[in-house]
Every structure is written in C-alpha cells, then in structure tokens.
Amino acid sequence: MRVLIAPDAFRGTLTGDQAAAAIADGWTRGATADEIRRSPVGEAAHALEVASEDELPDLVVTGEGSLEFRSLRDTAVAALAAAAMARSVPCVVLAGQVHVGARVAFEAGIHGAYAADANAGSVEASMADPSGTLATLAEGIAVHWGGRRGRSDLRPEVLPPPRVEPLVPGPRPGEDDPPE
C-alpha cells in the first residue's frame, strides 16, 4: 500500500516535518510493508491534483494540532482532503484533538479523524511527549488502515481483546436444547 504522509504543524509542539517523521515512524511499525512518502501539506495537495493514476497513493494521512470546523475550510489540511476526495483517495487525519463529528469530517473528504489526546488519555499526557504520542497513534491507525489489514501477522498487543461471551445470550443452536 502506498501512503502519503503530509501533516501540517501541530502548533506549539511539532513542526509539519517533525509531525510527518513521528507519523511515518509509527506507521512503519504498524504496517511494515507499506510504501511511505512524506510531503509538506501544501505541496501534497498540488501533487495529488496533477498526479497520474499510477502515481496516486492508496491513502493520504494528514494532521494538525486541533481538527475543528475552521480546519475544514481554507486550511492546508482542508485543501489536501479535498484534493484526495477529488481523486477518490481516502484521507485520514491524526490530530492532537478532534472537535468535529465523523459525518462532518466525511463531508469534507476525511474518512477518519483520530485524536492523540484520546489515545494518550488526556491533553496533558499527549503534550508531554507529542512525537511519541503521535507515533503511537499512527501505529495503531496503520494496523487498521495499512496494507497489513486482514493478514495474520498482526501484533496481538495492538488488537482488541477477543469476545468471550456470545453475542446473543442463551444456548447456541444445537447446544443444550430443551427436550420437547
């Protein structure tokens, strides 16, 4: 899978290049077979617009410090999501905080928005190590979005625990059926 990583700056904590490095580091751990390309967010939108079909990535990963309604208009992240949507390339956002709902984000061309503060447990915890928090978030997202999806070599520590109880209470068909 070809992944284009092009985040904006996470104001006050990471430059766009530092955020891209953290995301790429985590993504590489989560989906080792993926081909990763990094780009500044402004250049990535233009590159998507002029790329041939063979040059298009399979996924665009972008981000910023806080994804909010303002982020969905007149920002580099919005331009990148719109360019990806125009070329039918899914786009996900990794942000420090997410303040928009899934439907609103999807209407702007964002297929998934993930918050580092929610992943770390709090804003304070995520800001204590912004690069590490962002890399950890990217690793988890890569497991679900990356090229390893559906393969049996997923690391068990990043998978949800298996369900033990049946989805429907009571005996399963054929088990302990009462005599008629």
GROMACS .gro file of N, CA and C in nm:
model
  540
    1MET      N    1   0.085  -0.117   0.000
    1MET     CA    2   0.000   0.000   0.000
    1MET      C    3   0.089   0.123   0.000
    2ARG      N    4   0.053   0.221  -0.082
    2ARG     CA    5   0.129   0.346  -0.090
    2ARG      C    6   0.059   0.452  -0.005
    3VAL      N    7   0.133   0.506   0.091
    3VAL     CA    8   0.078   0.601   0.187
    3VAL      C    9   0.152   0.734   0.173
    4LEU      N   10   0.076   0.841   0.154
    4LEU     CA   11   0.131   0.976   0.150
    4LEU      C   12   0.106   1.041   0.285
    5ILE      N   13   0.212   1.080   0.354
    5ILE     CA   14   0.202   1.143   0.486
    5ILE      C   15   0.237   1.290   0.469
    6ALA      N   16   0.139   1.377   0.500
    6ALA     CA   17   0.158   1.521   0.479
    6ALA      C   18   0.082   1.602   0.584
    7PRO      N   19   0.131   1.605   0.708
    7PRO     CA   20   0.061   1.682   0.812
    7PRO      C   21   0.104   1.828   0.813
    8ASP      N   22   0.019   1.911   0.870
    8ASP     CA   23   0.051   2.049   0.897
    8ASP      C   24   0.119   2.053   1.034
    9ALA      N   25   0.162   2.170   1.077
    9ALA     CA   26   0.225   2.183   1.208
    9ALA      C   27   0.123   2.159   1.318
   10PHE      N   28   0.170   2.103   1.428
   10PHE     CA   29   0.090   2.089   1.549
   10PHE      C   30   0.133   2.207   1.637
   11ARG      N   31   0.062   2.317   1.626
   11ARG     CA   32   0.104   2.444   1.687
   11ARG      C   33   0.155   2.428   1.829
   12GLY      N   34   0.272   2.486   1.852
   12GLY     CA   35   0.329   2.487   1.985
   12GLY      C   36   0.401   2.360   2.026
   13THR      N   37   0.391   2.254   1.944
   13THR     CA   38   0.457   2.129   1.982
   13THR      C   39   0.544   2.072   1.872
   14LEU      N   40   0.492   2.059   1.750
   14LEU     CA   41   0.565   1.995   1.642
   14LEU      C   42   0.553   2.075   1.512
   15THR      N   43   0.661   2.084   1.438
   15THR     CA   44   0.653   2.140   1.304
   15THR      C   45   0.590   2.035   1.213
   16GLY      N   46   0.553   2.075   1.094
   16GLY     CA   47   0.498   1.978   0.999
   16GLY      C   48   0.594   1.865   0.971
   17ASP      N   49   0.723   1.897   0.958
   17ASP     CA   50   0.823   1.794   0.930
   17ASP      C   51   0.841   1.700   1.049
   18GLN      N   52   0.840   1.754   1.171
   18GLN     CA   53   0.850   1.669   1.290
   18GLN      C   54   0.727   1.578   1.303
   19ALA      N   55   0.610   1.633   1.274
   19ALA     CA   56   0.487   1.553   1.280
   19ALA      C   57   0.492   1.443   1.174
   20ALA      N   58   0.539   1.476   1.054
   20ALA     CA   59   0.550   1.375   0.947
   20ALA      C   60   0.646   1.264   0.987
   21ALA      N   61   0.757   1.300   1.050
   21ALA     CA   62   0.854   1.199   1.094
   21ALA      C   63   0.793   1.108   1.201
   22ALA      N   64   0.719   1.165   1.295
   22ALA     CA   65   0.656   1.084   1.400
   22ALA      C   66   0.550   0.991   1.342
   23ILE      N   67   0.468   1.044   1.251
   23ILE     CA   68   0.365   0.961   1.189
   23ILE      C   69   0.429   0.849   1.107
   24ALA      N   70   0.531   0.882   1.030
   24ALA     CA   71   0.600   0.781   0.948
   24ALA      C   72   0.663   0.674   1.036
   25ASP      N   73   0.721   0.714   1.148
   25ASP     CA   74   0.782   0.617   1.241
   25ASP      C   75   0.676   0.520   1.293
   26GLY      N   76   0.565   0.573   1.341
   26GLY     CA   77   0.459   0.487   1.392
   26GLY      C   78   0.396   0.403   1.283
   27TRP      N   79   0.373   0.462   1.167
   27TRP     CA   80   0.310   0.389   1.057
   27TRP      C   81   0.398   0.271   1.015
   28THR      N   82   0.527   0.292   1.010
   28THR     CA   83   0.621   0.186   0.972
   28THR      C   84   0.614   0.069   1.070
   29ARG      N   85   0.598   0.099   1.199
   29ARG     CA   86   0.584  -0.008   1.298
   29ARG      C   87   0.452  -0.082   1.283
   30GLY      N   88   0.344  -0.010   1.245
   30GLY     CA   89   0.213  -0.071   1.236
   30GLY      C   90   0.187  -0.144   1.106
   31ALA      N   91   0.249  -0.100   0.998
   31ALA     CA   92   0.228  -0.161   0.866
   31ALA      C   93   0.362  -0.163   0.793
   32THR      N   94   0.444  -0.260   0.826
   32THR     CA   95   0.582  -0.263   0.779
   32THR      C   96   0.596  -0.273   0.627
   33ALA      N   97   0.499  -0.328   0.560
   33ALA     CA   98   0.510  -0.346   0.415
   33ALA      C   99   0.466  -0.223   0.336
   34ASP      N  100   0.406  -0.125   0.402
   34ASP     CA  101   0.357  -0.008   0.329
   34ASP      C  102   0.473   0.077   0.278
   35GLU      N  103   0.452   0.134   0.160
   35GLU     CA  104   0.547   0.227   0.100
   35GLU      C  105   0.506   0.368   0.143
   36ILE      N  106   0.595   0.436   0.214
   36ILE     CA  107   0.561   0.567   0.270
   36ILE      C  108   0.635   0.677   0.195
   37ARG      N  109   0.559   0.781   0.163
   37ARG     CA  110   0.618   0.902   0.103
   37ARG      C  111   0.573   1.019   0.190
   38ARG      N  112   0.666   1.107   0.224
   38ARG     CA  113   0.635   1.226   0.304
   38ARG      C  114   0.641   1.349   0.216
   39SER      N  115   0.555   1.445   0.247
   39SER     CA  116   0.550   1.568   0.170
   39SER      C  117   0.498   1.681   0.258
   40PRO      N  118   0.542   1.805   0.234
   40PRO     CA  119   0.476   1.917   0.302
   40PRO      C  120   0.329   1.922   0.261
   41VAL      N  121   0.242   1.960   0.352
   41VAL     CA  122   0.099   1.953   0.328
   41VAL      C  123   0.055   2.037   0.207
   42GLY      N  124   0.110   2.154   0.189
   42GLY     CA  125   0.072   2.238   0.076
   42GLY      C  126   0.112   2.179  -0.058
   43GLU      N  127   0.229   2.120  -0.064
   43GLU     CA  128   0.276   2.058  -0.188
   43GLU      C  129   0.199   1.929  -0.218
   44ALA      N  130   0.155   1.859  -0.115
   44ALA     CA  131   0.085   1.732  -0.134
   44ALA      C  132  -0.048   1.752  -0.206
   45ALA      N  133  -0.120   1.859  -0.172
   45ALA     CA  134  -0.248   1.885  -0.239
   45ALA      C  135  -0.227   1.908  -0.387
   46HIS      N  136  -0.128   1.986  -0.422
   46HIS     CA  137  -0.100   2.011  -0.564
   46HIS      C  138  -0.053   1.884  -0.633
   47ALA      N  139   0.031   1.806  -0.566
   47ALA     CA  140   0.081   1.681  -0.625
   47ALA      C  141  -0.034   1.584  -0.654
   48LEU      N  142  -0.133   1.578  -0.566
   48LEU     CA  143  -0.247   1.491  -0.590
   48LEU      C  144  -0.328   1.537  -0.712
   49GLU      N  145  -0.340   1.666  -0.728
   49GLU     CA  146  -0.418   1.720  -0.839
   49GLU      C  147  -0.357   1.688  -0.974
   50VAL      N  148  -0.225   1.684  -0.982
   50VAL     CA  149  -0.158   1.664  -1.112
   50VAL      C  150  -0.104   1.523  -1.132
   51ALA      N  151  -0.115   1.436  -1.033
   51ALA     CA  152  -0.059   1.301  -1.042
   51ALA      C  153  -0.137   1.216  -1.141
   52SER      N  154  -0.064   1.129  -1.210
   52SER     CA  155  -0.131   1.032  -1.297
   52SER      C  156  -0.193   0.924  -1.208
   53GLU      N  157  -0.281   0.844  -1.264
   53GLU     CA  158  -0.345   0.737  -1.187
   53GLU      C  159  -0.243   0.642  -1.125
   54ASP      N  160  -0.135   0.613  -1.198
   54ASP     CA  161  -0.032   0.521  -1.147
   54ASP      C  162   0.048   0.580  -1.032
   55GLU      N  163   0.051   0.713  -1.021
   55GLU     CA  164   0.129   0.779  -0.917
   55GLU      C  165   0.050   0.808  -0.791
   56LEU      N  166  -0.081   0.789  -0.795
   56LEU     CA  167  -0.164   0.821  -0.679
   56LEU      C  168  -0.135   0.729  -0.561
   57PRO      N  169  -0.135   0.784  -0.440
   57PRO     CA  170  -0.122   0.697  -0.323
   57PRO      C  171  -0.253   0.622  -0.299
   58ASP      N  172  -0.246   0.518  -0.219
   58ASP     CA  173  -0.366   0.444  -0.181
   58ASP      C  174  -0.436   0.509  -0.061
   59LEU      N  175  -0.361   0.591   0.013
   59LEU     CA  176  -0.414   0.657   0.132
   59LEU      C  177  -0.334   0.783   0.157
   60VAL      N  178  -0.403   0.889   0.199
   60VAL     CA  179  -0.338   1.013   0.242
   60VAL      C  180  -0.356   1.025   0.393
   61VAL      N  181  -0.248   1.052   0.464
   61VAL     CA  182  -0.252   1.075   0.608
   61VAL      C  183  -0.204   1.217   0.633
   62THR      N  184  -0.289   1.297   0.695
   62THR     CA  185  -0.253   1.434   0.727
   62THR      C  186  -0.286   1.459   0.873
   63GLY      N  187  -0.268   1.581   0.919
   63GLY     CA  188  -0.298   1.611   1.057
   63GLY      C  189  -0.264   1.752   1.094
   64GLU      N  190  -0.305   1.788   1.214
   64GLU     CA  191  -0.274   1.919   1.272
   64GLU      C  192  -0.305   1.912   1.420
   65GLY      N  193  -0.273   2.019   1.491
   65GLY     CA  194  -0.292   2.017   1.636
   65GLY      C  195  -0.434   1.997   1.681
   66SER      N  196  -0.529   2.064   1.614
   66SER     CA  197  -0.669   2.055   1.655
   66SER      C  198  -0.756   2.056   1.530
   67LEU      N  199  -0.828   1.948   1.507
   67LEU     CA  200  -0.920   1.940   1.394
   67LEU      C  201  -1.055   1.993   1.441
   68GLU      N  202  -1.092   2.108   1.387
   68GLU     CA  203  -1.217   2.173   1.426
   68GLU      C  204  -1.286   2.224   1.301
   69PHE      N  205  -1.402   2.284   1.316
   69PHE     CA  206  -1.478   2.331   1.200
   69PHE      C  207  -1.395   2.425   1.113
   70ARG      N  208  -1.317   2.513   1.173
   70ARG     CA  209  -1.231   2.604   1.098
   70ARG      C  210  -1.133   2.526   1.010
   71SER      N  211  -1.090   2.410   1.056
   71SER     CA  212  -0.994   2.328   0.982
   71SER      C  213  -1.051   2.276   0.851
   72LEU      N  214  -1.183   2.272   0.841
   72LEU     CA  215  -1.248   2.213   0.725
   72LEU      C  216  -1.267   2.314   0.612
   73ARG      N  217  -1.226   2.440   0.633
   73ARG     CA  218  -1.234   2.541   0.528
   73ARG      C  219  -1.106   2.624   0.531
   74ASP      N  220  -1.058   2.653   0.414
   74ASP     CA  221  -0.946   2.746   0.396
   74ASP      C  222  -0.820   2.712   0.476
   75THR      N  223  -0.788   2.584   0.489
   75THR     CA  224  -0.662   2.544   0.551
   75THR      C  225  -0.592   2.446   0.459
   76ALA      N  226  -0.466   2.423   0.486
   76ALA     CA  227  -0.390   2.327   0.404
   76ALA      C  228  -0.446   2.185   0.420
   77VAL      N  229  -0.490   2.151   0.540
   77VAL     CA  230  -0.549   2.018   0.562
   77VAL      C  231  -0.678   2.003   0.483
   78ALA      N  232  -0.761   2.108   0.480
   78ALA     CA  233  -0.886   2.104   0.403
   78ALA      C  234  -0.856   2.091   0.253
   79ALA      N  235  -0.757   2.163   0.205
   79ALA     CA  236  -0.720   2.155   0.063
   79ALA      C  237  -0.670   2.016   0.027
   80LEU      N  238  -0.592   1.955   0.116
   80LEU     CA  239  -0.542   1.821   0.091
   80LEU      C  240  -0.655   1.719   0.093
   81ALA      N  241  -0.746   1.729   0.189
   81ALA     CA  242  -0.860   1.636   0.195
   81ALA      C  243  -0.947   1.651   0.071
   82ALA      N  244  -0.969   1.774   0.025
   82ALA     CA  245  -1.050   1.797  -0.095
   82ALA      C  246  -0.981   1.741  -0.219
   83ALA      N  247  -0.849   1.759  -0.229
   83ALA     CA  248  -0.775   1.704  -0.343
   83ALA      C  249  -0.779   1.552  -0.342
   84ALA      N  250  -0.768   1.493  -0.224
   84ALA     CA  251  -0.775   1.347  -0.214
   84ALA      C  252  -0.915   1.298  -0.253
   85MET      N  253  -1.018   1.367  -0.206
   85MET     CA  254  -1.156   1.328  -0.237
   85MET      C  255  -1.181   1.339  -0.388
   86ALA      N  256  -1.128   1.443  -0.450
   86ALA     CA  257  -1.147   1.462  -0.594
   86ALA      C  258  -1.084   1.348  -0.675
   87ARG      N  259  -0.979   1.285  -0.621
   87ARG     CA  260  -0.911   1.176  -0.690
   87ARG      C  261  -0.952   1.039  -0.634
   88SER      N  262  -1.053   1.034  -0.549
   88SER     CA  263  -1.105   0.910  -0.488
   88SER      C  264  -0.999   0.837  -0.405
   89VAL      N  265  -0.918   0.914  -0.335
   89VAL     CA  266  -0.817   0.858  -0.246
   89VAL      C  267  -0.863   0.884  -0.103
   90PRO      N  268  -0.875   0.782  -0.020
   90PRO     CA  269  -0.916   0.805   0.119
   90PRO      C  270  -0.814   0.891   0.193
   91CYS      N  271  -0.864   0.972   0.285
   91CYS     CA  272  -0.779   1.062   0.363
   91CYS      C  273  -0.814   1.046   0.510
   92VAL      N  274  -0.714   1.029   0.595
   92VAL     CA  275  -0.734   1.025   0.739
   92VAL      C  276  -0.654   1.136   0.804
   93VAL      N  277  -0.704   1.184   0.917
   93VAL     CA  278  -0.640   1.292   0.990
   93VAL      C  279  -0.603   1.242   1.129
   94LEU      N  280  -0.479   1.266   1.167
   94LEU     CA  281  -0.433   1.243   1.303
   94LEU      C  282  -0.411   1.381   1.363
   95ALA      N  283  -0.480   1.410   1.473
   95ALA     CA  284  -0.474   1.543   1.532
   95ALA      C  285  -0.451   1.532   1.682
   96GLY      N  286  -0.406   1.642   1.740
   96GLY     CA  287  -0.393   1.645   1.885
   96GLY      C  288  -0.530   1.628   1.950
   97GLN      N  289  -0.628   1.701   1.897
   97GLN     CA  290  -0.767   1.693   1.943
   97GLN      C  291  -0.858   1.695   1.821
   98VAL      N  292  -0.972   1.629   1.831
   98VAL     CA  293  -1.072   1.629   1.724
   98VAL      C  294  -1.201   1.686   1.780
   99HIS      N  295  -1.249   1.795   1.718
   99HIS     CA  296  -1.369   1.863   1.764
   99HIS      C  297  -1.482   1.862   1.660
  100VAL      N  298  -1.474   1.774   1.563
  100VAL     CA  299  -1.580   1.760   1.463
  100VAL      C  300  -1.626   1.615   1.460
  101GLY      N  301  -1.750   1.597   1.425
  101GLY     CA  302  -1.805   1.462   1.418
  101GLY      C  303  -1.764   1.392   1.289
  102ALA      N  304  -1.786   1.263   1.288
  102ALA     CA  305  -1.746   1.180   1.174
  102ALA      C  306  -1.818   1.222   1.045
  103ARG      N  307  -1.947   1.253   1.055
  103ARG     CA  308  -2.022   1.289   0.934
  103ARG      C  309  -1.973   1.420   0.875
  104VAL      N  310  -1.949   1.519   0.958
  104VAL     CA  311  -1.898   1.648   0.911
  104VAL      C  312  -1.760   1.631   0.850
  105ALA      N  313  -1.675   1.553   0.913
  105ALA     CA  314  -1.541   1.527   0.860
  105ALA      C  315  -1.550   1.456   0.726
  106PHE      N  316  -1.639   1.357   0.716
  106PHE     CA  317  -1.653   1.281   0.592
  106PHE      C  318  -1.699   1.371   0.477
  107GLU      N  319  -1.789   1.462   0.506
  107GLU     CA  320  -1.836   1.555   0.403
  107GLU      C  321  -1.723   1.643   0.351
  108ALA      N  322  -1.619   1.662   0.431
  108ALA     CA  323  -1.503   1.741   0.390
  108ALA      C  324  -1.396   1.654   0.324
  109GLY      N  325  -1.423   1.524   0.306
  109GLY     CA  326  -1.327   1.436   0.242
  109GLY      C  327  -1.239   1.359   0.337
  110ILE      N  328  -1.271   1.361   0.465
  110ILE     CA  329  -1.191   1.293   0.567
  110ILE      C  330  -1.261   1.164   0.606
  111HIS      N  331  -1.195   1.052   0.582
  111HIS     CA  332  -1.254   0.921   0.609
  111HIS      C  333  -1.238   0.875   0.753
  112GLY      N  334  -1.150   0.937   0.826
  112GLY     CA  335  -1.130   0.903   0.965
  112GLY      C  336  -1.051   1.014   1.033
  113ALA      N  337  -1.092   1.054   1.153
  113ALA     CA  338  -1.021   1.156   1.230
  113ALA      C  339  -0.991   1.098   1.367
  114TYR      N  340  -0.865   1.098   1.404
  114TYR     CA  341  -0.820   1.031   1.526
  114TYR      C  342  -0.744   1.129   1.614
  115ALA      N  343  -0.777   1.130   1.744
  115ALA     CA  344  -0.721   1.226   1.838
  115ALA      C  345  -0.612   1.164   1.924
  116ALA      N  346  -0.498   1.231   1.928
  116ALA     CA  347  -0.387   1.185   2.011
  116ALA      C  348  -0.421   1.198   2.159
  117ASP      N  349  -0.496   1.302   2.197
  117ASP     CA  350  -0.530   1.317   2.340
  117ASP      C  351  -0.618   1.203   2.389
  118ALA      N  352  -0.711   1.158   2.307
  118ALA     CA  353  -0.796   1.046   2.346
  118ALA      C  354  -0.715   0.917   2.356
  119ASN      N  355  -0.620   0.901   2.266
  119ASN     CA  356  -0.536   0.782   2.266
  119ASN      C  357  -0.443   0.781   2.387
  120ALA      N  358  -0.393   0.900   2.426
  120ALA     CA  359  -0.300   0.909   2.539
  120ALA      C  360  -0.371   0.917   2.673
  121GLY      N  361  -0.499   0.950   2.673
  121GLY     CA  362  -0.574   0.958   2.797
  121GLY      C  363  -0.608   1.100   2.838
  122SER      N  364  -0.529   1.198   2.795
  122SER     CA  365  -0.558   1.338   2.826
  122SER      C  366  -0.473   1.428   2.738
  123VAL      N  367  -0.512   1.554   2.731
  123VAL     CA  368  -0.435   1.652   2.655
  123VAL      C  369  -0.295   1.664   2.717
  124GLU      N  370  -0.289   1.670   2.848
  124GLU     CA  371  -0.160   1.686   2.916
  124GLU      C  372  -0.066   1.569   2.886
  125ALA      N  373  -0.120   1.447   2.889
  125ALA     CA  374  -0.037   1.329   2.861
  125ALA      C  375   0.012   1.330   2.716
  126SER      N  376  -0.073   1.373   2.624
  126SER     CA  377  -0.032   1.374   2.484
  126SER      C  378   0.072   1.482   2.459
  127MET      N  379   0.064   1.593   2.530
  127MET     CA  380   0.159   1.702   2.509
  127MET      C  381   0.291   1.681   2.583
  128ALA      N  382   0.295   1.587   2.677
  128ALA     CA  383   0.419   1.558   2.748
  128ALA      C  384   0.523   1.498   2.653
  129ASP      N  385   0.479   1.421   2.556
  129ASP     CA  386   0.567   1.363   2.454
  129ASP      C  387   0.491   1.364   2.321
  130PRO      N  388   0.481   1.480   2.256
  130PRO     CA  389   0.398   1.489   2.136
  130PRO      C  390   0.442   1.397   2.023
  131SER      N  391   0.572   1.383   2.001
  131SER     CA  392   0.620   1.293   1.895
  131SER      C  393   0.588   1.148   1.926
  132GLY      N  394   0.614   1.108   2.048
  132GLY     CA  395   0.587   0.970   2.087
  132GLY      C  396   0.439   0.937   2.085
  133THR      N  397   0.357   1.031   2.132
  133THR     CA  398   0.212   1.011   2.132
  133THR      C  399   0.159   0.999   1.990
  134LEU      N  400   0.207   1.087   1.901
  134LEU     CA  401   0.163   1.084   1.762
  134LEU      C  402   0.210   0.956   1.692
  135ALA      N  403   0.332   0.913   1.720
  135ALA     CA  404   0.383   0.787   1.661
  135ALA      C  405   0.302   0.667   1.708
  136THR      N  406   0.266   0.664   1.836
  136THR     CA  407   0.185   0.555   1.889
  136THR      C  408   0.047   0.553   1.825
  137LEU      N  409  -0.014   0.671   1.811
  137LEU     CA  410  -0.144   0.681   1.745
  137LEU      C  411  -0.133   0.633   1.600
  138ALA      N  412  -0.029   0.677   1.529
  138ALA     CA  413  -0.011   0.636   1.389
  138ALA      C  414   0.008   0.486   1.377
  139GLU      N  415   0.079   0.426   1.470
  139GLU     CA  416   0.099   0.280   1.466
  139GLU      C  417  -0.035   0.207   1.476
  140GLY      N  418  -0.119   0.249   1.567
  140GLY     CA  419  -0.249   0.186   1.582
  140GLY      C  420  -0.338   0.206   1.461
  141ILE      N  421  -0.334   0.325   1.403
  141ILE     CA  422  -0.415   0.354   1.285
  141ILE      C  423  -0.362   0.274   1.166
  142ALA      N  424  -0.232   0.259   1.156
  142ALA     CA  425  -0.173   0.183   1.045
  142ALA      C  426  -0.217   0.038   1.046
  143VAL      N  427  -0.236  -0.017   1.164
  143VAL     CA  428  -0.281  -0.156   1.174
  143VAL      C  429  -0.417  -0.171   1.106
  144HIS      N  430  -0.503  -0.072   1.120
  144HIS     CA  431  -0.638  -0.080   1.063
  144HIS      C  432  -0.646  -0.031   0.919
  145TRP      N  433  -0.569   0.072   0.884
  145TRP     CA  434  -0.577   0.130   0.751
  145TRP      C  435  -0.468   0.080   0.658
  146GLY      N  436  -0.358   0.035   0.713
  146GLY     CA  437  -0.243  -0.001   0.631
  146GLY      C  438  -0.259  -0.130   0.555
  147GLY      N  439  -0.156  -0.163   0.478
  147GLY     CA  440  -0.158  -0.281   0.392
  147GLY      C  441  -0.160  -0.413   0.466
  148ARG      N  442  -0.142  -0.411   0.597
  148ARG     CA  443  -0.142  -0.536   0.675
  148ARG      C  444  -0.283  -0.581   0.709
  149ARG      N  445  -0.385  -0.503   0.676
  149ARG     CA  446  -0.522  -0.537   0.711
  149ARG      C  447  -0.556  -0.676   0.657
  150GLY      N  448  -0.610  -0.760   0.743
  150GLY     CA  449  -0.654  -0.892   0.701
  150GLY      C  450  -0.544  -0.997   0.704
  151ARG      N  451  -0.421  -0.958   0.735
  151ARG     CA  452  -0.313  -1.056   0.739
  151ARG      C  453  -0.299  -1.113   0.878
  152SER      N  454  -0.237  -1.229   0.889
  152SER     CA  455  -0.228  -1.297   1.018
  152SER      C  456  -0.106  -1.256   1.099
  153ASP      N  457  -0.022  -1.164   1.048
  153ASP     CA  458   0.099  -1.128   1.122
  153ASP      C  459   0.079  -1.003   1.209
  154LEU      N  460  -0.046  -0.967   1.240
  154LEU     CA  461  -0.070  -0.853   1.327
  154LEU      C  462  -0.019  -0.882   1.466
  155ARG      N  463   0.039  -0.782   1.528
  155ARG     CA  464   0.090  -0.799   1.663
  155ARG      C  465  -0.028  -0.804   1.759
  156PRO      N  466  -0.037  -0.907   1.843
  156PRO     CA  467  -0.153  -0.923   1.930
  156PRO      C  468  -0.172  -0.807   2.027
  157GLU      N  469  -0.067  -0.738   2.067
  157GLU     CA  470  -0.083  -0.631   2.166
  157GLU      C  471  -0.155  -0.509   2.111
  158VAL      N  472  -0.171  -0.497   1.979
  158VAL     CA  473  -0.244  -0.383   1.924
  158VAL      C  474  -0.384  -0.421   1.877
  159LEU      N  475  -0.423  -0.546   1.898
  159LEU     CA  476  -0.556  -0.590   1.860
  159LEU      C  477  -0.650  -0.584   1.980
  160PRO      N  478  -0.779  -0.560   1.958
  160PRO     CA  479  -0.871  -0.562   2.072
  160PRO      C  480  -0.883  -0.703   2.127
  161PRO      N  481  -0.916  -0.714   2.256
  161PRO     CA  482  -0.928  -0.848   2.315
  161PRO      C  483  -1.044  -0.923   2.249
  162PRO      N  484  -1.031  -1.054   2.238
  162PRO     CA  485  -1.140  -1.132   2.176
  162PRO      C  486  -1.263  -1.134   2.266
  163ARG      N  487  -1.378  -1.143   2.203
  163ARG     CA  488  -1.503  -1.155   2.279
  163ARG      C  489  -1.514  -1.296   2.335
  164VAL      N  490  -1.547  -1.306   2.461
  164VAL     CA  491  -1.560  -1.436   2.525
  164VAL      C  492  -1.706  -1.477   2.530
  165GLU      N  493  -1.792  -1.381   2.563
  165GLU     CA  494  -1.934  -1.414   2.575
  165GLU      C  495  -1.999  -1.415   2.437
  166PRO      N  496  -2.103  -1.496   2.419
  166PRO     CA  497  -2.172  -1.498   2.291
  166PRO      C  498  -2.243  -1.365   2.266
  167LEU      N  499  -2.262  -1.329   2.141
  167LEU     CA  500  -2.331  -1.204   2.109
  167LEU      C  501  -2.477  -1.207   2.152
  168VAL      N  502  -2.539  -1.324   2.147
  168VAL     CA  503  -2.679  -1.341   2.188
  168VAL      C  504  -2.679  -1.433   2.309
  169PRO      N  505  -2.739  -1.388   2.420
  169PRO     CA  506  -2.739  -1.473   2.539
  169PRO      C  507  -2.821  -1.599   2.518
  170GLY      N  508  -2.787  -1.699   2.594
  170GLY     CA  509  -2.860  -1.825   2.586
  170GLY      C  510  -2.783  -1.930   2.509
  171PRO      N  511  -2.837  -2.051   2.502
  171PRO     CA  512  -2.766  -2.159   2.434
  171PRO      C  513  -2.762  -2.135   2.285
  172ARG      N  514  -2.656  -2.183   2.224
  172ARG     CA  515  -2.644  -2.176   2.079
  172ARG      C  516  -2.728  -2.289   2.019
  173PRO      N  517  -2.769  -2.273   1.895
  173PRO     CA  518  -2.850  -2.380   1.831
  173PRO      C  519  -2.777  -2.514   1.841
  174GLY      N  520  -2.850  -2.614   1.885
  174GLY     CA  521  -2.792  -2.748   1.897
  174GLY      C  522  -2.727  -2.775   2.030
  175GLU      N  523  -2.706  -2.673   2.112
  175GLU     CA  524  -2.643  -2.690   2.244
  175GLU      C  525  -2.751  -2.685   2.350
  176ASP      N  526  -2.758  -2.784   2.428
  176ASP     CA  527  -2.849  -2.787   2.543
  176ASP      C  528  -2.990  -2.748   2.507
  177ASP      N  529  -3.037  -2.791   2.392
  177ASP     CA  530  -3.176  -2.765   2.357
  177ASP      C  531  -3.266  -2.839   2.455
  178PRO      N  532  -3.367  -2.773   2.507
  178PRO     CA  533  -3.457  -2.842   2.600
  178PRO      C  534  -3.535  -2.951   2.525
  179PRO      N  535  -3.562  -3.063   2.594
  179PRO     CA  536  -3.638  -3.169   2.529
  179PRO      C  537  -3.780  -3.122   2.499
  180GLU      N  538  -3.833  -3.167   2.390
  180GLU     CA  539  -3.968  -3.127   2.352
  180GLU      C  540  -4.071  -3.221   2.401
   0.00000   0.00000   0.00000
